[in-house]
Coordinates of C-alpha atoms in Angstrom, one line a residue:
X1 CA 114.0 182.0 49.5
X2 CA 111.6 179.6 47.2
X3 CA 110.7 180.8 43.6
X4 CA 108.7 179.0 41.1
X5 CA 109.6 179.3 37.4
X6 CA 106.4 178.8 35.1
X7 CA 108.5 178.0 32.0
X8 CA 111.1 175.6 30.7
X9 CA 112.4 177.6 27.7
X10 CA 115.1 179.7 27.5
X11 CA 114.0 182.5 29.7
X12 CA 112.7 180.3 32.6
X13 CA 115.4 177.9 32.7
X14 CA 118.2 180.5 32.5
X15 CA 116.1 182.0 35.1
X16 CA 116.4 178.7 37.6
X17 CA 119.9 178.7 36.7
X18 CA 120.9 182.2 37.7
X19 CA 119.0 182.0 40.7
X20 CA 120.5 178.6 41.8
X21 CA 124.2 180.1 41.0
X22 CA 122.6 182.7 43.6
X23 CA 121.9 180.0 46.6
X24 CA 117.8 180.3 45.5
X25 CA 115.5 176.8 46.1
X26 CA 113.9 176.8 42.8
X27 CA 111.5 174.6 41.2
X28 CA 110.7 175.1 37.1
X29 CA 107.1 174.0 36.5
X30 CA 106.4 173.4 32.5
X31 CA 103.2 172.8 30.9
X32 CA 104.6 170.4 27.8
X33 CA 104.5 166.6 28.9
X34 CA 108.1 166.6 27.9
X35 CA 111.3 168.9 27.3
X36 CA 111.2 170.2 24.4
X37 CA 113.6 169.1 21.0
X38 CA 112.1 170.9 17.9
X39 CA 111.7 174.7 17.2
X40 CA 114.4 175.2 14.5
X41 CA 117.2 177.2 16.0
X42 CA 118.4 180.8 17.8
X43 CA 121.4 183.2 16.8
X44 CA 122.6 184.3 20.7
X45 CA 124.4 187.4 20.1
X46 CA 127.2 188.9 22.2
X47 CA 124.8 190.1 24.9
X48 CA 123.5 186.4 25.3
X49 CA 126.8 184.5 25.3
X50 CA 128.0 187.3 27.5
X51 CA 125.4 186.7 30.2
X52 CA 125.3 183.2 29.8
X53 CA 129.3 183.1 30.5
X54 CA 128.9 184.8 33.6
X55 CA 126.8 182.1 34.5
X56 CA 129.6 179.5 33.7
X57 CA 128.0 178.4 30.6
X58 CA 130.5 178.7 28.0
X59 CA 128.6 177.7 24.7
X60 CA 132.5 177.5 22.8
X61 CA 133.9 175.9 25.3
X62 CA 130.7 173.1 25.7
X63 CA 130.6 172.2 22.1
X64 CA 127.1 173.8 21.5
X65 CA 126.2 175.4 18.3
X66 CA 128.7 177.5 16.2
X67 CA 130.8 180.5 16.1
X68 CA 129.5 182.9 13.7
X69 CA 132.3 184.4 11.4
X70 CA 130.0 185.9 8.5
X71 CA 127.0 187.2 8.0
X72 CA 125.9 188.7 5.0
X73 CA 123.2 190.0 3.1
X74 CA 121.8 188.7 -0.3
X75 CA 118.9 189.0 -3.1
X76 CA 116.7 186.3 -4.0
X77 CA 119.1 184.6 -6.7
X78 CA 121.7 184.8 -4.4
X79 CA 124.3 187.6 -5.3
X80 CA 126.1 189.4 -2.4
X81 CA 124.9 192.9 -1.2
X82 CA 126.6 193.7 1.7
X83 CA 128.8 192.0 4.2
X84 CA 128.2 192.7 7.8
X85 CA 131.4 192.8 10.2
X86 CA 130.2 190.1 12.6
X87 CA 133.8 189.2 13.8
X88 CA 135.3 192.5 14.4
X89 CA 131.7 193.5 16.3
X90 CA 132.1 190.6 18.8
X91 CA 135.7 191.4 19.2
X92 CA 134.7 194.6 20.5
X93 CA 131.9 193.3 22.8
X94 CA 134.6 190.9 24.2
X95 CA 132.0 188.1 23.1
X96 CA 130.8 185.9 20.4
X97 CA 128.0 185.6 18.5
X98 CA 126.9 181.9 18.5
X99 CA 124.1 180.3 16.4
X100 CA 123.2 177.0 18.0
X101 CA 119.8 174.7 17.7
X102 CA 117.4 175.4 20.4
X103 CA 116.7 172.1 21.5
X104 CA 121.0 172.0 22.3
X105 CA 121.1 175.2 24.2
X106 CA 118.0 173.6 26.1
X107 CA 119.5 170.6 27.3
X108 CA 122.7 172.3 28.0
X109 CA 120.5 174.6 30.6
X110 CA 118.7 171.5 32.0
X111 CA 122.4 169.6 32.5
X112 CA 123.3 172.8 34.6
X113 CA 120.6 172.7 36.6
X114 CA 121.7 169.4 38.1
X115 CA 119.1 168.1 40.8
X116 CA 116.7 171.7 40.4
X117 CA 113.9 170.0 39.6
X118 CA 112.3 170.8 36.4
X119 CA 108.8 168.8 36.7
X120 CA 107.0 168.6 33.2
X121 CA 103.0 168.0 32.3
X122 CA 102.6 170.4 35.1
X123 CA 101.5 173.8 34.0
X124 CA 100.6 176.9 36.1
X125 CA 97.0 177.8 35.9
X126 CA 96.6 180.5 38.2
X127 CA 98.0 182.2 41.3
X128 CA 97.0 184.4 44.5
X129 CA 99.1 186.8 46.0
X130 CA 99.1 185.4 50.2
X131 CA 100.5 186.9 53.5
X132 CA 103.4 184.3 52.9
X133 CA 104.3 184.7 49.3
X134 CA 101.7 183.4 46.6
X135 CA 99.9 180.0 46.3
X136 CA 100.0 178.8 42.5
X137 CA 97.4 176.5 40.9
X138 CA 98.9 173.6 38.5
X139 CA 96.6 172.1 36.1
X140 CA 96.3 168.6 37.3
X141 CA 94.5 170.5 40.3
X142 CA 97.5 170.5 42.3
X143 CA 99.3 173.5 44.6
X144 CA 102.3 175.0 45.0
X145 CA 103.3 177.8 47.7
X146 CA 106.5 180.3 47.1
X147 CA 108.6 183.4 48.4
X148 CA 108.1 184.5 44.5
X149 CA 106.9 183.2 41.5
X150 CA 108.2 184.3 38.0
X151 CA 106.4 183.9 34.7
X152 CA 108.6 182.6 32.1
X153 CA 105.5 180.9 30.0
X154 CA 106.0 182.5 26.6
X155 CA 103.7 185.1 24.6
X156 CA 100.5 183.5 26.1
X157 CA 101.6 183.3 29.0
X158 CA 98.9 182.1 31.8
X159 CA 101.0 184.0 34.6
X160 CA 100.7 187.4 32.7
X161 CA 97.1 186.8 31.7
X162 CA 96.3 186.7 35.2
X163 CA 98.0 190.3 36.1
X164 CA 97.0 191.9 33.3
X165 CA 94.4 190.1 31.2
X166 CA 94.2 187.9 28.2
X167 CA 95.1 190.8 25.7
X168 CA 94.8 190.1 22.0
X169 CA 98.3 189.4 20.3
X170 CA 99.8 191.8 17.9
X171 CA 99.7 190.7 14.4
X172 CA 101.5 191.5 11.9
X173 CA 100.6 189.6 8.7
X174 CA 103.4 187.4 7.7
X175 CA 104.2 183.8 8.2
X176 CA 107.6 182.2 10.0
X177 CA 108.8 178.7 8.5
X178 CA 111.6 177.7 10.6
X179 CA 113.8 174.3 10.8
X180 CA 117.3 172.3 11.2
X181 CA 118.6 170.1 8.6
X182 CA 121.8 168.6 7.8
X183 CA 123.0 170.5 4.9
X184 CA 126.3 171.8 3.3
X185 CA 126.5 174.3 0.6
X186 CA 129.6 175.7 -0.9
X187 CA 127.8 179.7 -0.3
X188 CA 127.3 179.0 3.3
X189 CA 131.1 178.6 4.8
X190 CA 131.1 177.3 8.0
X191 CA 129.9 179.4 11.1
X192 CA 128.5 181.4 7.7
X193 CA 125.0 182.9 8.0
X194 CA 123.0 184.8 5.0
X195 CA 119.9 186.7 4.9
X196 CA 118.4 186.8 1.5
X197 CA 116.1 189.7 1.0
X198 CA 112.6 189.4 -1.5
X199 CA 109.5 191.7 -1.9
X200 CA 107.3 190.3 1.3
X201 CA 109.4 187.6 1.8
X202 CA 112.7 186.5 3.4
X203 CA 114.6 183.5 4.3
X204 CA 118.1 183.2 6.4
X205 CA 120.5 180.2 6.3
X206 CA 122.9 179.6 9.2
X207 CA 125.2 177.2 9.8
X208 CA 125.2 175.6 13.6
X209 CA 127.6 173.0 13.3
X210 CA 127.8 169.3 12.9
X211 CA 127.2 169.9 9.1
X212 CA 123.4 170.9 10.8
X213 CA 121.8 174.3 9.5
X214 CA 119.0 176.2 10.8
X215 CA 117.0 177.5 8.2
X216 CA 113.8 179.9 8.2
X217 CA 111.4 181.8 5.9
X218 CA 108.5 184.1 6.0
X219 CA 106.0 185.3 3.9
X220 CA 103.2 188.1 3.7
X221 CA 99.9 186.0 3.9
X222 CA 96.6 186.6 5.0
X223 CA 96.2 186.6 8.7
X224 CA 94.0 183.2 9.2
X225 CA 96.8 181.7 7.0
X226 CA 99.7 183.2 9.4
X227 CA 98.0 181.9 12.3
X228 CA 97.7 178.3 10.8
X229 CA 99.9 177.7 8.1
X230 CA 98.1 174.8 6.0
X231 CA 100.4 174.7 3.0
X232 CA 102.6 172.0 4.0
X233 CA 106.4 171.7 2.8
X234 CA 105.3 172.1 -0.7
X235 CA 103.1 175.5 -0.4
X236 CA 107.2 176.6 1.2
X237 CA 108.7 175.4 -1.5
X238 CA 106.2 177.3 -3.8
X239 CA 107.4 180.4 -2.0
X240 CA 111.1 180.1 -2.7
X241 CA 110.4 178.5 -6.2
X242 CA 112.5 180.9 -7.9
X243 CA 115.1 181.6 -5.1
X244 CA 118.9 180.6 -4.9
X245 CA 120.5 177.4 -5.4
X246 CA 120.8 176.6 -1.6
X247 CA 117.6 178.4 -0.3
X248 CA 115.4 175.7 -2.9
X249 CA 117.9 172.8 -1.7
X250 CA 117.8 173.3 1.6
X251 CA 113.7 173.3 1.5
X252 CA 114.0 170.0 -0.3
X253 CA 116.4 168.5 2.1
X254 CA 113.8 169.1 5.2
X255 CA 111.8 166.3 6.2
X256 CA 108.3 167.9 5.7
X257 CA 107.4 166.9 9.8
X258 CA 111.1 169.0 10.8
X259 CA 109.7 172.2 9.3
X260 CA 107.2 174.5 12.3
X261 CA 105.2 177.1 11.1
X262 CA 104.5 180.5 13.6
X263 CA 102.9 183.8 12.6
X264 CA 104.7 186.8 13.2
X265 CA 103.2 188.2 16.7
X266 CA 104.4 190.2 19.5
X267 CA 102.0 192.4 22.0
X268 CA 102.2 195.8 23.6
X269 CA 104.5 196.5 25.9
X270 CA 103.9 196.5 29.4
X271 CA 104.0 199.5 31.8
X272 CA 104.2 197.0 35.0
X273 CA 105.4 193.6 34.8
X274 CA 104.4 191.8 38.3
X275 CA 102.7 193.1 41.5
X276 CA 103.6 191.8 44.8
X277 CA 106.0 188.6 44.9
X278 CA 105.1 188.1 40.9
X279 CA 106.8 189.0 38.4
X280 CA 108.0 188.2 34.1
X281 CA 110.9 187.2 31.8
X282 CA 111.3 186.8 28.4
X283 CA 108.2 186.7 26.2
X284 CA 105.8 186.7 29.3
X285 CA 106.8 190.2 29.7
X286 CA 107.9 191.4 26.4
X287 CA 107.5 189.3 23.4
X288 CA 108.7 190.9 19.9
X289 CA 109.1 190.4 16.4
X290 CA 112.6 188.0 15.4
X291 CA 114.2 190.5 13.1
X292 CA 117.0 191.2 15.8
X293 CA 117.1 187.7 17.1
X294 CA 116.9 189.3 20.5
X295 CA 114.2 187.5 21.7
X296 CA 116.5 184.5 23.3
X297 CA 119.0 187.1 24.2
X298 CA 116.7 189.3 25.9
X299 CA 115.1 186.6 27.9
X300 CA 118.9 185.2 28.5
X301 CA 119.5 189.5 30.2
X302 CA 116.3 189.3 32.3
X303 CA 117.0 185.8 33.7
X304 CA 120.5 187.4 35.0
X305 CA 119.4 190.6 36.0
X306 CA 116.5 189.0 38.1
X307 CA 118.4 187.0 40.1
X308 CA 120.7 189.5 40.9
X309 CA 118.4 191.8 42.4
X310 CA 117.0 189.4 44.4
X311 CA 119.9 188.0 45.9
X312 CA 120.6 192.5 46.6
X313 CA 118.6 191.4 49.4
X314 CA 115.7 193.4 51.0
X315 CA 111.4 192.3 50.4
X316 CA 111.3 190.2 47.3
X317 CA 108.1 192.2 46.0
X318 CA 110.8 195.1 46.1
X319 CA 113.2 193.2 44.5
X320 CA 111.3 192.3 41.6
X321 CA 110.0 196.1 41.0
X322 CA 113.6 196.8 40.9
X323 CA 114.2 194.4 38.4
X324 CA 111.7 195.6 36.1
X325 CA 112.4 198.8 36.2
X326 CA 116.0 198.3 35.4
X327 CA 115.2 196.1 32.4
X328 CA 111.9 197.9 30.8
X329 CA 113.6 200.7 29.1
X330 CA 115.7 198.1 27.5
X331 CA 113.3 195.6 26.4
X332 CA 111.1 198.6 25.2
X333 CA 113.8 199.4 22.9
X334 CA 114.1 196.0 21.5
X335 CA 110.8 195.1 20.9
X336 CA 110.5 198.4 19.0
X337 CA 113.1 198.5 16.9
X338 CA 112.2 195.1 16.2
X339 CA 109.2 196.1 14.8
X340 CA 110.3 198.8 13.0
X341 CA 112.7 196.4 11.1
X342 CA 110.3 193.8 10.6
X343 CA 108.5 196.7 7.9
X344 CA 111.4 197.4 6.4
X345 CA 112.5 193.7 5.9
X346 CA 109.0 192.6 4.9
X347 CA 108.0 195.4 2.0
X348 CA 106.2 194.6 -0.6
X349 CA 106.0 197.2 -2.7
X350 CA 108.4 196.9 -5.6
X351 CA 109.6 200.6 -5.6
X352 CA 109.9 200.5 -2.1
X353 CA 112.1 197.0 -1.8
X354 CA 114.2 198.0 -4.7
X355 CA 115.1 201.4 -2.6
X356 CA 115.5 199.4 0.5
X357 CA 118.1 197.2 -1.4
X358 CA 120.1 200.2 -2.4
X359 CA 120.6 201.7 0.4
X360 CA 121.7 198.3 2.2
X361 CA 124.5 197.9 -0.8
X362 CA 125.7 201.8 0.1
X363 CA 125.2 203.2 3.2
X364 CA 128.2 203.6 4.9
X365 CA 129.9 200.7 6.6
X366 CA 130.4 202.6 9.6
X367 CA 126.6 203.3 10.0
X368 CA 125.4 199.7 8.8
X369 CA 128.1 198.7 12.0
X370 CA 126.5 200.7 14.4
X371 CA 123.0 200.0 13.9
X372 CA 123.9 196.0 14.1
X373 CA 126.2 196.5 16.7
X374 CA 123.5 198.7 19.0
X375 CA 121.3 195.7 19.9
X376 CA 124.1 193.6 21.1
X377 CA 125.2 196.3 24.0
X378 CA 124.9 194.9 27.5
X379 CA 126.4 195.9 30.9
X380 CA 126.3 193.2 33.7
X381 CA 124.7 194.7 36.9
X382 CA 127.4 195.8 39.0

């Protein structure tokens, strides 16, 4: 069987490696003239490095990113209010939670590919649904003809616009600053992250190895602003002006060209996915908010679960329907408890943010496990 994979992110080029681990011809066809080595970095939590070890890819074991031993929670001036249990929680998942730059974790999915060809400058346009399969349309004016084609092209993705539409994004009114730098600070121990918590602002510092951190912020703004940040590195700095030590330093320390700005967007979920021999992964299917860095990890669980339902055997358009239906209650969960995090973390309202910050400092360890643990909860298909 031949699939095309529009999309060399995580989701379409875990995708083209599951389905070559399953005997598949795939080809991965990427709009960007070039892979990709910026975009800050991603926490893959035990469902990610679970699925990702089934697929031989042992991020420990290949030197990629760091092992995350704390995680804790923090005001703006930097005093502790809660530690969160990270170690014992992947001990019980049987898995790690690793925090690794993007670009790293790319390149490591590329390497694995070997000779699967991954041709870049060559985005998908269009498609048709044939007798044979489906006939896509690159943007050079060029062809390609496949058993199935998967959309792995991100939250505008030209593959789902084409199913469904081009729906409006979601918005949700905050900015996302995100970059690497090398930086050491004696509050971040290594494999150390920390989530410092403001009134309509946040900002997270993880450590990823190498003496390399990934940082990121946000910040309610005005939607024109979210959508195209225009305050440079000093309008971020301005935002953190009064934060911790290590949040201000770490700002400094980024070359201004290092740090990408995003607004915060997802899009309503999807009722069908794919018709006939088409189908989605990852944020072509069900983007959502970052707030339970599930986004990676998510697109990690499709990519796995996709391929195994085609290699069940049987019509591929059958074998895709499958597939979504077996991941849609899950991804719906994600996308909305994402959300519903995403208000909580980004209240403004004084009253509101202090009360938030009181119950994070003593609610119940046991309950504050469970709801961090919940997310990271994965089966492999049988």
């Amino acid at each position: 069987m031949r699939v095309l994979v529009a999309g060399a992110g995580v989701g379409g080029l875990t995708t083209a490696v599951a389905l070559r681990a399953r005997g598949f011809d795939v080809e991965v066809l990427e709009a960007a003239p070039r892979p990709r080595t910026e975009g800050g970095g991603l926490g893959l939590a035990a469902n990610a490095t679970k699925v990702l070890a089934a697929l031989g890819l042992d991020l420990v074991e290949a030197g990629v990113g760091r092992v995350c031993t704390s995680f804790c929670l923090r005001t703006t001036d930097g005093r502790l209010m809660r530690d969160l249990p990270i170690e014992s929680i992947a001990e019980e998942l049987g898995s790690p939670v690793v925090n690794v730059r993007r670009g790293d974790l790319l390149a490591l999915l590329r390497d694995s590919l070997a000779d699967t060809p991954v041709r870049y400058g060559t985005g998908v346009t269009g498609h048709r649904v044939t007798g044979a399969g489906v006939s896509v349309t690159l943007a050079d004016g060029g062809t390609r003809t496949a058993d199935v084609l998967v959309g792995a092209d991100g939250i505008r993705s030209a593959v789902r616009a084409r199913l469904v539409g081009d729906q409006p994004v979601r918005e949700y009114g905050y900015v996302c600053w995100i970059a690497t730098a090398a930086f050491e600070h004696p509050r971040l121990p290594a494999g150390g992250a920390a989530h410092y918590w403001g009134s309509g602002q946040r900002f997270g510092l993880i450590d990823i190895g190498g003496g390399h951190v990934y940082w990121w912020g946000t910040k309610n703004v005005p939607l024109p602003q979210a959508r195209r940040w225009t305050g440079g590195k000093h309008g971020v700095q301005a935002a953190f002006a009064s934060w911790a030590e290590e949040v201000r330093q770490v700002v400094a320390a980024t070359p201004e060209a290092d740090i990408l700005s995003v607004p915060a967007q997802d899009r309503p979920f999807l009722a069908t996915w794919g018709t006939g021999p088409v189908t989605l992964v990852g944020d072509a299917a069900h983007p959502m908010l970052t707030s339970l860095s599930q986004g990676a990890g998510s697109a990690v669980e499709d990519a796995h679960a996709l391929a195994h339902h085609l290699a069940a055997g049987g019509e591929p358009a059958a074998a895709l329907r499958r597939y979504e239906a077996d991941r849609r209650d899950r991804t719906r969960g994600l996308v909305t408890a994402s959300r519903r995090l995403s208000r909580i973390e980004q209240m403004s309202n004084p009253l509101a943010t202090r009360l938030r910050d009181l119950v994070i400092q003593h609610v119940p360890m046991r309950a504050l496990r469970n709801q961090n643990i919940a997310p990271m909860r994965y089966d492999l298909p049988a």
